[in-house]
CSV table of C-alpha atoms in Angstrom, one decimal:
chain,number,residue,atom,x,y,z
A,114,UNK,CA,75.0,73.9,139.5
A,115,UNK,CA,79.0,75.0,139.4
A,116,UNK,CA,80.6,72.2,137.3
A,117,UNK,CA,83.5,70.6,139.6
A,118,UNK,CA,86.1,71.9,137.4
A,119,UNK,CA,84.5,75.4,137.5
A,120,UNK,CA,85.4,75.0,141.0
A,121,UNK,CA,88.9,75.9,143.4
A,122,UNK,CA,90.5,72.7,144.1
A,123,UNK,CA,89.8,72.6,147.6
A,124,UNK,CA,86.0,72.3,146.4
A,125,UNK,CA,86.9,69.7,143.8
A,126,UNK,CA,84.6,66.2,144.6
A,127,UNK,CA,86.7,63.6,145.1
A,128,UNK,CA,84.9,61.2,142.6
A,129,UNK,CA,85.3,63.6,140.4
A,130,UNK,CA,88.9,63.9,140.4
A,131,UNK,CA,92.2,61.4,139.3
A,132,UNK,CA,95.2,61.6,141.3
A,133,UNK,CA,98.7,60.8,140.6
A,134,UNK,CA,101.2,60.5,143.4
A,135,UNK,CA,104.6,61.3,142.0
A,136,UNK,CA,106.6,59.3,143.7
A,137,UNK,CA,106.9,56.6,146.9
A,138,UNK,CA,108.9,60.0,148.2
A,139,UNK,CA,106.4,62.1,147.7
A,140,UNK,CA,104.1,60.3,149.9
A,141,UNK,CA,106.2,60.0,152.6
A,142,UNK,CA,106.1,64.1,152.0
A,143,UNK,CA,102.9,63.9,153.4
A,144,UNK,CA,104.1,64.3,156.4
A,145,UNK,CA,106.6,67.0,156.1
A,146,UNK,CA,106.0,69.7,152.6
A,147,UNK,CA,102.5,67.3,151.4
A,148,UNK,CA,101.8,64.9,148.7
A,149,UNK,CA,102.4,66.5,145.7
A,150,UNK,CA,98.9,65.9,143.7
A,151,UNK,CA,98.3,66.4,139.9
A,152,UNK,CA,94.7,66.4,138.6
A,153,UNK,CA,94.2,64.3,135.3
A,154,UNK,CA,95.2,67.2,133.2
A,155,UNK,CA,98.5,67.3,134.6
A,156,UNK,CA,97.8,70.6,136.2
A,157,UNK,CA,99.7,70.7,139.8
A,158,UNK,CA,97.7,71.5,142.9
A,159,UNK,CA,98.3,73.6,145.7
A,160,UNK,CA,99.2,71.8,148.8
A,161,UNK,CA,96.5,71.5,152.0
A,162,UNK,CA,99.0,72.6,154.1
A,163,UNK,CA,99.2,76.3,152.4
A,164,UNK,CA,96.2,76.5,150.6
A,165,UNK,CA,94.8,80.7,152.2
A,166,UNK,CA,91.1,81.0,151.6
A,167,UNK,CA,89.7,82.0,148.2
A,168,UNK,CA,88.7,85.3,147.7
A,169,UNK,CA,85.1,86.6,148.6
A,170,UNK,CA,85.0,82.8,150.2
A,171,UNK,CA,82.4,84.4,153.1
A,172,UNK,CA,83.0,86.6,155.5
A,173,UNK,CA,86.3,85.3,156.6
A,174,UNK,CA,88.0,86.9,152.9
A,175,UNK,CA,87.2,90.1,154.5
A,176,UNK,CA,90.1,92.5,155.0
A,177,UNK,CA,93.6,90.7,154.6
A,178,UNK,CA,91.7,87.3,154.2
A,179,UNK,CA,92.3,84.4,156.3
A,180,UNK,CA,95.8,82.6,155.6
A,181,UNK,CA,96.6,81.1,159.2
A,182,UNK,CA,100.4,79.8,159.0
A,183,UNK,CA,100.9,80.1,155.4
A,184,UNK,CA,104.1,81.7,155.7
A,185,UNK,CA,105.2,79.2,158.5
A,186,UNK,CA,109.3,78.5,158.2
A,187,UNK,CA,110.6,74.5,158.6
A,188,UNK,CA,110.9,75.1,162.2
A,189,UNK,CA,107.8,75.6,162.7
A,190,UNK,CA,106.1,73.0,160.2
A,191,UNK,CA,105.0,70.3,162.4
A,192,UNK,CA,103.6,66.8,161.8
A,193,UNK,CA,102.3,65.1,164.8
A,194,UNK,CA,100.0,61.8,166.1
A,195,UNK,CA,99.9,62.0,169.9
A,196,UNK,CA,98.4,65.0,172.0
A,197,UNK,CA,101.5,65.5,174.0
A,198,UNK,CA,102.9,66.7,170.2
A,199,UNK,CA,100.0,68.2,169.5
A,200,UNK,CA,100.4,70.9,172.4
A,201,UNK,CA,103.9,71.3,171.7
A,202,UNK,CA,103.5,72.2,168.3
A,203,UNK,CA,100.8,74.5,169.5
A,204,UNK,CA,102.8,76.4,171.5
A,205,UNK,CA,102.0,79.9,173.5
A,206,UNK,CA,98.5,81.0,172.5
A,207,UNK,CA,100.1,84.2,173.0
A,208,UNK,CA,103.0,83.8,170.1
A,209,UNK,CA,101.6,84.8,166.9
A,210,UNK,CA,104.6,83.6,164.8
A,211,UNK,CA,103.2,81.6,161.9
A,212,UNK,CA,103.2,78.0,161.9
A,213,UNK,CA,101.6,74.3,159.8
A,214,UNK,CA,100.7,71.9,162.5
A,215,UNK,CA,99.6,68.1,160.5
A,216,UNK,CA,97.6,65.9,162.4
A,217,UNK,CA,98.4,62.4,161.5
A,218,UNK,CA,95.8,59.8,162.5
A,219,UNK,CA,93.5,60.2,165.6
A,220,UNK,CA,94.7,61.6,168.8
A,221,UNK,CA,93.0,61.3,171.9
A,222,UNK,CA,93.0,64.1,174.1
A,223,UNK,CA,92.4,61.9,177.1
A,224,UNK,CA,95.5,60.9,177.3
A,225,UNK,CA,98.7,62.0,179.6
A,226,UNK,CA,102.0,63.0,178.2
A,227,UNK,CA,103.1,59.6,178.0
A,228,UNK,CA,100.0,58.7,176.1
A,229,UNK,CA,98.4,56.8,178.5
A,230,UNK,CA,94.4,56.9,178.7
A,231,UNK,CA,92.7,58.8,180.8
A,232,UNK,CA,89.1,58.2,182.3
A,233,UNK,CA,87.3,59.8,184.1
A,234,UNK,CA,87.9,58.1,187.1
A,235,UNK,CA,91.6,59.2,187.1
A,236,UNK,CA,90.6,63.4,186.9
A,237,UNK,CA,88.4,62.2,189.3
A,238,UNK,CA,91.0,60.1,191.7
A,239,UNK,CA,92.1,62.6,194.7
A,240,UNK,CA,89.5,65.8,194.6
A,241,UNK,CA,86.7,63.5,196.7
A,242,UNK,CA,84.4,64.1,193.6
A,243,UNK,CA,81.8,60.8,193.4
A,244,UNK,CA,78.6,61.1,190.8
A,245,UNK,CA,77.0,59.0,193.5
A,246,UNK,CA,77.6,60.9,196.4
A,247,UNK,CA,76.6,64.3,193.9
A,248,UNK,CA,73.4,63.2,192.9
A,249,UNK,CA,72.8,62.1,196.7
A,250,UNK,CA,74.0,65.6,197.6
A,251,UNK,CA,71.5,67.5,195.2
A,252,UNK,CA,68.6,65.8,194.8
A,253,UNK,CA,65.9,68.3,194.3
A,254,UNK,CA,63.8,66.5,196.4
A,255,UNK,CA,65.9,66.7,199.6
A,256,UNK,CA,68.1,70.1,198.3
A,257,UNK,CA,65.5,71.6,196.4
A,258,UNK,CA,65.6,74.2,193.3
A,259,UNK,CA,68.9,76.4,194.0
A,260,UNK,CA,72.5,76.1,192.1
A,261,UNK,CA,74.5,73.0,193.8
A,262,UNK,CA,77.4,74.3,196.3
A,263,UNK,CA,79.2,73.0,199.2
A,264,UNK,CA,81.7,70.1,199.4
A,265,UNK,CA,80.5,67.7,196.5
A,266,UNK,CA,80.3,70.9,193.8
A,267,UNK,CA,83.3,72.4,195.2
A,268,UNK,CA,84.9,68.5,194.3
A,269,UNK,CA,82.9,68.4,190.8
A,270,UNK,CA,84.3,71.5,189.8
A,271,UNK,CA,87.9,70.6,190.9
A,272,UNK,CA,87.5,67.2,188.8
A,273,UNK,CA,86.5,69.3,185.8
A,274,UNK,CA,89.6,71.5,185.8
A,275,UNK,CA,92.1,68.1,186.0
A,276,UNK,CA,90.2,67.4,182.3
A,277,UNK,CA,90.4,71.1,181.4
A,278,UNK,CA,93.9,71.1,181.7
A,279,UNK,CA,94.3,68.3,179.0
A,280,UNK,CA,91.7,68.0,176.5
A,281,UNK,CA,91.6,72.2,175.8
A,282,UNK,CA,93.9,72.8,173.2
A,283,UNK,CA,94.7,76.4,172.5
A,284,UNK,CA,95.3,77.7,169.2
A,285,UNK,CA,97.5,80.8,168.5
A,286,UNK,CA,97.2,83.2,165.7
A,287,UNK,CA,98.3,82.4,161.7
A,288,UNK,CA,97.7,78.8,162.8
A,289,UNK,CA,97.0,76.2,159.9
A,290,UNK,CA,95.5,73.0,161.8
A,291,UNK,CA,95.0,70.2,158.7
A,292,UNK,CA,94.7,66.5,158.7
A,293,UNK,CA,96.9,64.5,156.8
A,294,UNK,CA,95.1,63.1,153.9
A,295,UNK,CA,94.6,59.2,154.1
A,296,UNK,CA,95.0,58.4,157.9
A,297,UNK,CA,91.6,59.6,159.4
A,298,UNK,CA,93.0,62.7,161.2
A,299,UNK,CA,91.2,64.5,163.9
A,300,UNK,CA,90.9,64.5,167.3
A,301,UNK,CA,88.9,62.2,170.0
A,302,UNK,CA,87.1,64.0,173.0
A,303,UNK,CA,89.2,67.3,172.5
A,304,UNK,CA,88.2,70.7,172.3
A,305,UNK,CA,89.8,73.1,170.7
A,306,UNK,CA,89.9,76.7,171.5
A,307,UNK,CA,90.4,79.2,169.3
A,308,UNK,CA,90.1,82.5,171.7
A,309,UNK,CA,91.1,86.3,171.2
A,310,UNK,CA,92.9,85.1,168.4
A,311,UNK,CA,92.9,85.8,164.8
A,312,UNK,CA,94.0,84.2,161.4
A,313,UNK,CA,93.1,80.8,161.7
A,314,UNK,CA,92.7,77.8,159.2
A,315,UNK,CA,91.2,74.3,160.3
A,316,UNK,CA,90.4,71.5,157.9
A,317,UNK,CA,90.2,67.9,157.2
A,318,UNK,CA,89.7,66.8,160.6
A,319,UNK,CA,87.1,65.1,162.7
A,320,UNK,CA,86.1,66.4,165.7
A,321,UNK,CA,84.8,63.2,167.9
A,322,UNK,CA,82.8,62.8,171.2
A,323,UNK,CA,84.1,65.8,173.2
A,324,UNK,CA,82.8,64.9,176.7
A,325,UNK,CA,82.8,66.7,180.0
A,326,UNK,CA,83.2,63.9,182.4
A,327,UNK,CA,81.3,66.2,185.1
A,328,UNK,CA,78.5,67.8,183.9
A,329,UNK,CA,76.7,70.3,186.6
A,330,UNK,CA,73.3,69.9,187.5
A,331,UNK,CA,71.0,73.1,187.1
A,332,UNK,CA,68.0,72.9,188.6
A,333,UNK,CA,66.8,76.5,187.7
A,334,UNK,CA,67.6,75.9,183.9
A,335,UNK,CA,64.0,75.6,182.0
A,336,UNK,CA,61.0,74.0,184.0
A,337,UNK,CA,62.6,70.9,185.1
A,338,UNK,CA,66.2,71.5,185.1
A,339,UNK,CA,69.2,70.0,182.7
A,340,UNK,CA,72.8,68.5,183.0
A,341,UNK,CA,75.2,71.0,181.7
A,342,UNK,CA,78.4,70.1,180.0
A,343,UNK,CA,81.7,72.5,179.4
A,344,UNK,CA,83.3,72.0,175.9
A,345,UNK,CA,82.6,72.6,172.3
A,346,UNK,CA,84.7,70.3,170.1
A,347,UNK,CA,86.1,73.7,168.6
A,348,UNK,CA,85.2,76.9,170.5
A,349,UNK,CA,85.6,80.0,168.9
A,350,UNK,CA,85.7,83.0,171.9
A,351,UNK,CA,86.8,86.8,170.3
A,352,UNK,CA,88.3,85.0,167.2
A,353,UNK,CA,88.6,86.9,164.0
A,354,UNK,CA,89.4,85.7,160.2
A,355,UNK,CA,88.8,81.9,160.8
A,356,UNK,CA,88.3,79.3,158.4
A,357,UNK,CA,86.9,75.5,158.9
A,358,UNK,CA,86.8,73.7,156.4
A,359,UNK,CA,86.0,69.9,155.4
A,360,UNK,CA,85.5,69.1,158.3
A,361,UNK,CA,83.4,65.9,160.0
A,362,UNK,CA,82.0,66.9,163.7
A,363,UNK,CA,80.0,64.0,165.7
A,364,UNK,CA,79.3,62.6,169.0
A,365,UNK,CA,80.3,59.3,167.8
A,366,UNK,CA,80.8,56.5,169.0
A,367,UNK,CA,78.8,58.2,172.1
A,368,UNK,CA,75.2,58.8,171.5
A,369,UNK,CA,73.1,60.6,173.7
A,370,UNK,CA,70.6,58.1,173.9
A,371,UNK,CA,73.0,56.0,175.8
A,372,UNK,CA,73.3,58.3,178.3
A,373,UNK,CA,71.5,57.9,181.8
A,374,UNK,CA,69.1,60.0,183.4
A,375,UNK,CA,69.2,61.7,186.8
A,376,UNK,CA,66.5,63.5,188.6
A,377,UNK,CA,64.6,63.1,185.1
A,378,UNK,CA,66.9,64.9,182.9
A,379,UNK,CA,69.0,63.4,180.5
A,380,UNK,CA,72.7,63.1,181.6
A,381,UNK,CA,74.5,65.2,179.1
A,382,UNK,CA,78.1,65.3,178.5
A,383,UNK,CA,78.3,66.9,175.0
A,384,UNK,CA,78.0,70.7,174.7
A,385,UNK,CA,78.7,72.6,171.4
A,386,UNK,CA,80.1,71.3,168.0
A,387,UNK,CA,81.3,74.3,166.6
A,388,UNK,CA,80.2,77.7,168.6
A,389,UNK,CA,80.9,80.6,167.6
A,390,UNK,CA,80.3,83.7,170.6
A,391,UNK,CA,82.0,86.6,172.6
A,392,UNK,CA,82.3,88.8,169.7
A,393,UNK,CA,84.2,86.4,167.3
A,394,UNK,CA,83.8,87.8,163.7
A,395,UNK,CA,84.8,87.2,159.9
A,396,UNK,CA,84.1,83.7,160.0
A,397,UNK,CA,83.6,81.0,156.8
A,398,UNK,CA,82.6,77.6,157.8
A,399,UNK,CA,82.1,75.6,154.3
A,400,UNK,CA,81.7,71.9,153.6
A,401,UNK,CA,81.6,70.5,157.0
A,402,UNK,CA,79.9,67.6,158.5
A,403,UNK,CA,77.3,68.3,161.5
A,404,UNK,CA,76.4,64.5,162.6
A,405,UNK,CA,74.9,62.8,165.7
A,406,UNK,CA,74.8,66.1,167.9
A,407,UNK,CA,72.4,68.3,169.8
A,408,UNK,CA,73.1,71.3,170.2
A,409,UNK,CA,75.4,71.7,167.3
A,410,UNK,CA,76.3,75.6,166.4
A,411,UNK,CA,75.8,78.6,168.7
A,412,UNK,CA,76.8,82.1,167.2
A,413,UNK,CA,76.3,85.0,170.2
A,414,UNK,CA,76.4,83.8,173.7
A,415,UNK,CA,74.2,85.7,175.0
A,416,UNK,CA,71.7,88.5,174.2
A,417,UNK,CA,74.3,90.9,174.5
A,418,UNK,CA,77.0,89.3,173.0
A,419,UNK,CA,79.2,92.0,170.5
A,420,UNK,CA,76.8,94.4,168.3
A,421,UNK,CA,78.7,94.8,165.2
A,422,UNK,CA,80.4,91.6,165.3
A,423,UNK,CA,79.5,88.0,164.7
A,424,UNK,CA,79.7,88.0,161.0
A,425,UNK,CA,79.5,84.7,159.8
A,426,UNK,CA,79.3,82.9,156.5
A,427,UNK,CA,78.0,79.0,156.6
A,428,UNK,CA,77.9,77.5,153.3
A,429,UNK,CA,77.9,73.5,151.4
A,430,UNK,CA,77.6,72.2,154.8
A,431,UNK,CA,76.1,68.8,155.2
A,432,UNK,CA,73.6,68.6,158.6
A,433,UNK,CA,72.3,65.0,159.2
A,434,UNK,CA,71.2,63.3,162.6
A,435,UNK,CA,70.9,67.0,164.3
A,436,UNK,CA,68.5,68.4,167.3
A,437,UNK,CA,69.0,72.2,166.9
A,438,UNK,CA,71.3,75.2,166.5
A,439,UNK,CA,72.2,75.1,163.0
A,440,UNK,CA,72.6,77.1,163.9
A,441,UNK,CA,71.2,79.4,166.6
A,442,UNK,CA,72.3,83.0,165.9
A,443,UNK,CA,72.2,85.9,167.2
A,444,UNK,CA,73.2,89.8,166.9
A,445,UNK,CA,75.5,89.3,163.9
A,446,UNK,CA,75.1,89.0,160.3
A,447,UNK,CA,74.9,85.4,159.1
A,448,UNK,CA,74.7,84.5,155.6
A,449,UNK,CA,73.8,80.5,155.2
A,450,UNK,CA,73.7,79.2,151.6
A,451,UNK,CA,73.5,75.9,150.1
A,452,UNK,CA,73.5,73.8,152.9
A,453,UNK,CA,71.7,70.3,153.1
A,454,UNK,CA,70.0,69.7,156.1
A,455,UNK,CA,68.4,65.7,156.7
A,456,UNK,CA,66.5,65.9,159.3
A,457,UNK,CA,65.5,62.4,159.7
A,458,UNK,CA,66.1,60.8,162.9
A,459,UNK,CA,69.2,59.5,163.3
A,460,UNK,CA,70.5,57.3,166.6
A,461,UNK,CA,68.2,58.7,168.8
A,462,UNK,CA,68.5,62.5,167.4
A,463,UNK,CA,65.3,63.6,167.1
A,464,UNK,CA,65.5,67.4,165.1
A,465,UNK,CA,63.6,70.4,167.2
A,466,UNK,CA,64.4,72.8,164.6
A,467,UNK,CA,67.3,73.8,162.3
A,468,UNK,CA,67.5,77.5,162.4
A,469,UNK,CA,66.8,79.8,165.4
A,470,UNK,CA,67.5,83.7,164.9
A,471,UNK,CA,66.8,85.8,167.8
A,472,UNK,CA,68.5,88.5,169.6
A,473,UNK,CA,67.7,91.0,166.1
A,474,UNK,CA,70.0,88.8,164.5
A,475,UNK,CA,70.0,89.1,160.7
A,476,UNK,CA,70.3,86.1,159.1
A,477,UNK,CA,70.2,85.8,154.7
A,478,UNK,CA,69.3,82.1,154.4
A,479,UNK,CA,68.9,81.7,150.5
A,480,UNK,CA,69.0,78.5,148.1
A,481,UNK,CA,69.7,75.8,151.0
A,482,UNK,CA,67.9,72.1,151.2
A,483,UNK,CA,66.3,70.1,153.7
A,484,UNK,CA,64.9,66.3,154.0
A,485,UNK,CA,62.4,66.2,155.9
A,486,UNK,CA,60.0,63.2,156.8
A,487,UNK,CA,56.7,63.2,154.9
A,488,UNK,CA,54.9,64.2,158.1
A,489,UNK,CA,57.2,66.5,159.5
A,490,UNK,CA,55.8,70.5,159.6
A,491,UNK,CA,57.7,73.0,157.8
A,492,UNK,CA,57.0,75.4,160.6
A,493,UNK,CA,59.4,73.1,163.0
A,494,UNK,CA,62.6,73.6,160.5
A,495,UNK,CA,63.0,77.7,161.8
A,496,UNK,CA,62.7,78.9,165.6
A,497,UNK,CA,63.4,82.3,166.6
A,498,UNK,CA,62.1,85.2,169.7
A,499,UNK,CA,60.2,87.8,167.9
A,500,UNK,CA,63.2,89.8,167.3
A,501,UNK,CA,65.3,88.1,164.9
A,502,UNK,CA,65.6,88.3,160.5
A,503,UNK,CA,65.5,85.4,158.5
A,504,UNK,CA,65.5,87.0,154.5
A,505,UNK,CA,66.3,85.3,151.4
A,506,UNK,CA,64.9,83.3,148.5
A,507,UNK,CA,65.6,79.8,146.9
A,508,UNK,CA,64.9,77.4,149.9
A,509,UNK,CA,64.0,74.1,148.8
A,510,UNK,CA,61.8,71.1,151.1
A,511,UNK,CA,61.6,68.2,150.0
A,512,UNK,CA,62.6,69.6,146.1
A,513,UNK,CA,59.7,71.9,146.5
A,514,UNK,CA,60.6,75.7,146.7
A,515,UNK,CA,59.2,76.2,149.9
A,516,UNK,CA,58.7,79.9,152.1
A,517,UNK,CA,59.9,78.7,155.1
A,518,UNK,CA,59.4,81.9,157.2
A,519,UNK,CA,55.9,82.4,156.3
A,520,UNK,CA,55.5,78.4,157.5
A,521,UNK,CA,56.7,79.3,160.6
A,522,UNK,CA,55.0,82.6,161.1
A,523,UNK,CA,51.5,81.7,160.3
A,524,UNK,CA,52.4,78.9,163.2
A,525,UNK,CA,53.8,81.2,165.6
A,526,UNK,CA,51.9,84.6,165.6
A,527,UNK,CA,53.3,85.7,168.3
A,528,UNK,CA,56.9,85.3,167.5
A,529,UNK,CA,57.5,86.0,163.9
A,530,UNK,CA,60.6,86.3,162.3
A,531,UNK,CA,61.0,89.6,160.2
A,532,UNK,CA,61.6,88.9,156.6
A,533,UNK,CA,64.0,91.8,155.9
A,534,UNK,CA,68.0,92.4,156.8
A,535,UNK,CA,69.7,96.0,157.3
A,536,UNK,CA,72.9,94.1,154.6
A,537,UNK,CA,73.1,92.5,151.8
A,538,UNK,CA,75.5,89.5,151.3
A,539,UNK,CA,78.5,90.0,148.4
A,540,UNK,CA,81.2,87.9,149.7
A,541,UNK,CA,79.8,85.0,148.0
A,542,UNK,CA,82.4,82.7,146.6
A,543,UNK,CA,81.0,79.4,144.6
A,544,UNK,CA,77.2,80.3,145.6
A,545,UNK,CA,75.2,77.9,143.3
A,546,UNK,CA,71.8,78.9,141.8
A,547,UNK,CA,70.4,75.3,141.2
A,548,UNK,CA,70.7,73.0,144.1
A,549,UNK,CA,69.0,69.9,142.6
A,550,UNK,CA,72.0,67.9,142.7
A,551,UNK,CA,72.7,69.4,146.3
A,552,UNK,CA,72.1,66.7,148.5
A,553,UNK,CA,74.3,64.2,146.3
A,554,UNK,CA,77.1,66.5,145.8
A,555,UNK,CA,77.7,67.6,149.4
A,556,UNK,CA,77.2,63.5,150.9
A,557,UNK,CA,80.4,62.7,148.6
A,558,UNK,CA,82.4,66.1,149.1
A,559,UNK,CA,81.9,67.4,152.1
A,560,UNK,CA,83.8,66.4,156.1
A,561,UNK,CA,86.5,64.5,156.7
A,562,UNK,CA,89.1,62.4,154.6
A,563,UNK,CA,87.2,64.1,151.3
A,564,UNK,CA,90.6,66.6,150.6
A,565,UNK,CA,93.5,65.0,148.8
């Protein structure tokens, strides 16, 4: 294992490290230039706020590297704590001039520009939407198996694009997004989009219970039909050189379980954690938090997403309390290493599988750890179509080294994974060959709050 001195100091474990604020100034700096932080020998650190990503940190180091706003001036170095700041400071997706954006404490993106909450009901009030009269309108017993239109879709829809318009947060190019250290930054049922759009940095934030207030009803989705919801608590769409890091994403404090069920189907108003489609590329998603979720990270949106894009490096994550897709890939080149997976049960998230690769994606999965229950099958931890890779070595179940491809393909004849890529992984930045202190080291280090 990499010492935690060996490592750069946004890897550094917080119990591993003394801090000294300077002075009672200093602090108050955190919200302006940042708290000035020296480590025990005295040696200053760089500051969140323009920390760039390491070099050969993943796929995101390619080319000019990923610096988001850097090089941002004073004017536009922002620190704000309601959503109404949060947009301003966002600005045009469409101006590419650098810029810091802090995020101080929690903000809820269901709020109006006066910060008054929003429900549901209030997106609702005035487009003649009613879940009543909608499941009354499409029952499949009296409508049958087609798509839902007419007046009550029509009004769903209409409902949908009042929340649209003020939990999706656009984020412009040589963007740094961080959370102040010490007041529980991140945002509460947002989404933010990150969309044809390049050089971008987010860290030290959680992501919490983004919900669509109107999910639609598909009937012709699987064999019995599902609830559909339409936001990702950060959506990356034709995105290139992005970084997320130390970051915590969860549905928290609302669990699926808690959800009702219509026409037998679960109603579901949490879509993606962190996707990752429509030809985005150069990607690094390190030390994050995937909690409480479902379906947790999509790369490729379809079958046909981008060929030669969709390179994406996911490493010293920390999965716990997860159905599926982490993450579900496909096309691109995915490297995953020396990520913990847990996949006990955890409030009612049962896990499916961790790893789908399909759609002749090649994925290099090498040196990563899962918990798993002492009767759970190895063959559940990978999923895939026949189609996609899953290569490397170093895989550890249960601190056994386990083959978890040939698990699954002596299960699944029919569908086996291939066991060789067409590259070979070198941006590989603070890749550990032991992991048997994985699981302890990335509970304490990794998500939210854990960056001084």
């Amino acid at each position: 294992m990499v010492s935690a001195s060996a490592r750069p100091a946004h890897r550094r474990s917080v119990l591993k490290r003394r801090t000294l604020v300077v002075t009672a100034a200093a602090v108050a700096a955190g919200v302006g230039a940042g708290v000035l932080v020296m480590n025990a020998n005295a040696n200053p650190v760089v500051d969140l706020y323009h920390q760039v990503l390491p070099a050969k940190d993943g796929w995101a180091a390619s080319g000019a590297g990923t610096t988001g706003g850097t090089k941002a001036d004073a004017a536009h170095t922002f620190t704000v704590s309601t959503r109404a700041q949060l947009v301003k400071a966002l600005g045009s997706a469409t101006d590419t001039t650098p810029r810091i954006i802090k995020i101080k404490g929690t903000i809820d993106a269901n709020t109006n520009d006066a910060g008054k909450k929003l429900t549901c009901a209030d997106y609702a009030s005035g487009t003649g939407y009613a879940l009543s009269a909608y499941l009354k309108a499409f029952d499949p017993a009296t409508f049958g198996k087609k798509v839902p239109s007419g007046t009550q879709e029509t009004a769903r829809k209409a409902a949908q694009d009042k929340q649209k318009k003020n939990i999706v947060l656009r984020v412009p190019s040589n963007t740094t997004i961080v959370g102040v250290p010490g007041t529980k930054a991140g945002i509460l049922g947002g989404s933010v989009l990150v969309q044809n759009v390049k050089n971008v940095i987010i860290r030290n934030l959680t992501f919490a219970d983004t919900q669509d207030c109107f999910p639609q009803w598909d009937p012709t989705d699987g064999s019995s039909g599902e609830w559909n919801s339409n936001y990702d608590s950060v959506t990356l769409r034709g995105a290139t050189n992005v970084w997320a890091d130390h970051n915590t994403f969860t549905d928290a404090p609302t669990f699926d379980k808690t959800e009702a069920t219509h026409f037998g189907r679960k109603y579901q108003v949490h879509d993606g954690a962190l996707d990752i489609t429509n030809g985005s590329d150069l990607v690094t998603v390190e030390r994050n938090q995937f909690l409480n979720h479902d379906k947790t990270m999509l790369i490729g949106s379809s079958d046909t997403d981008s060929t030669g894009k969709l390179r994406v490096t996911i490493h010293h994550n920390l999965w716990k309390g997860i159905v599926q897709r982490a993450p579900l890939a496909r096309i691109g080149q995915i490297h995953l290493y020396n990520n913990v997976y847990d996949t006990t049960t955890v409030n009612g998230y049962a896990p499916k599988y961790s790893l789908d690769s399909r759609a002749k994606a090649q994925v290099v999965a090498e040196r990563n750890v899962w918990k798993i229950p002492a009767d759970a099958k190895v063959a559940k931890l990978l999923s895939g179509d026949g189609t996609g890779s899953v290569a490397g070595t170093g895989n550890i179940v249960n601190g056994k080294a386990t083959d978890l491809v040939a698990a699954y393909n002596a299960a699944n004849p029919s569908k086996k994974l291939k066991t060789t890529v067409n590259w070979t992984p070198t941006l590989t930045g603070g890749i550990q060959t032991s992991v048997t202190n994985l699981l302890t080291d990335l509970t304490g280090t990794t998500g939210a709050g854990t960056l001084l």
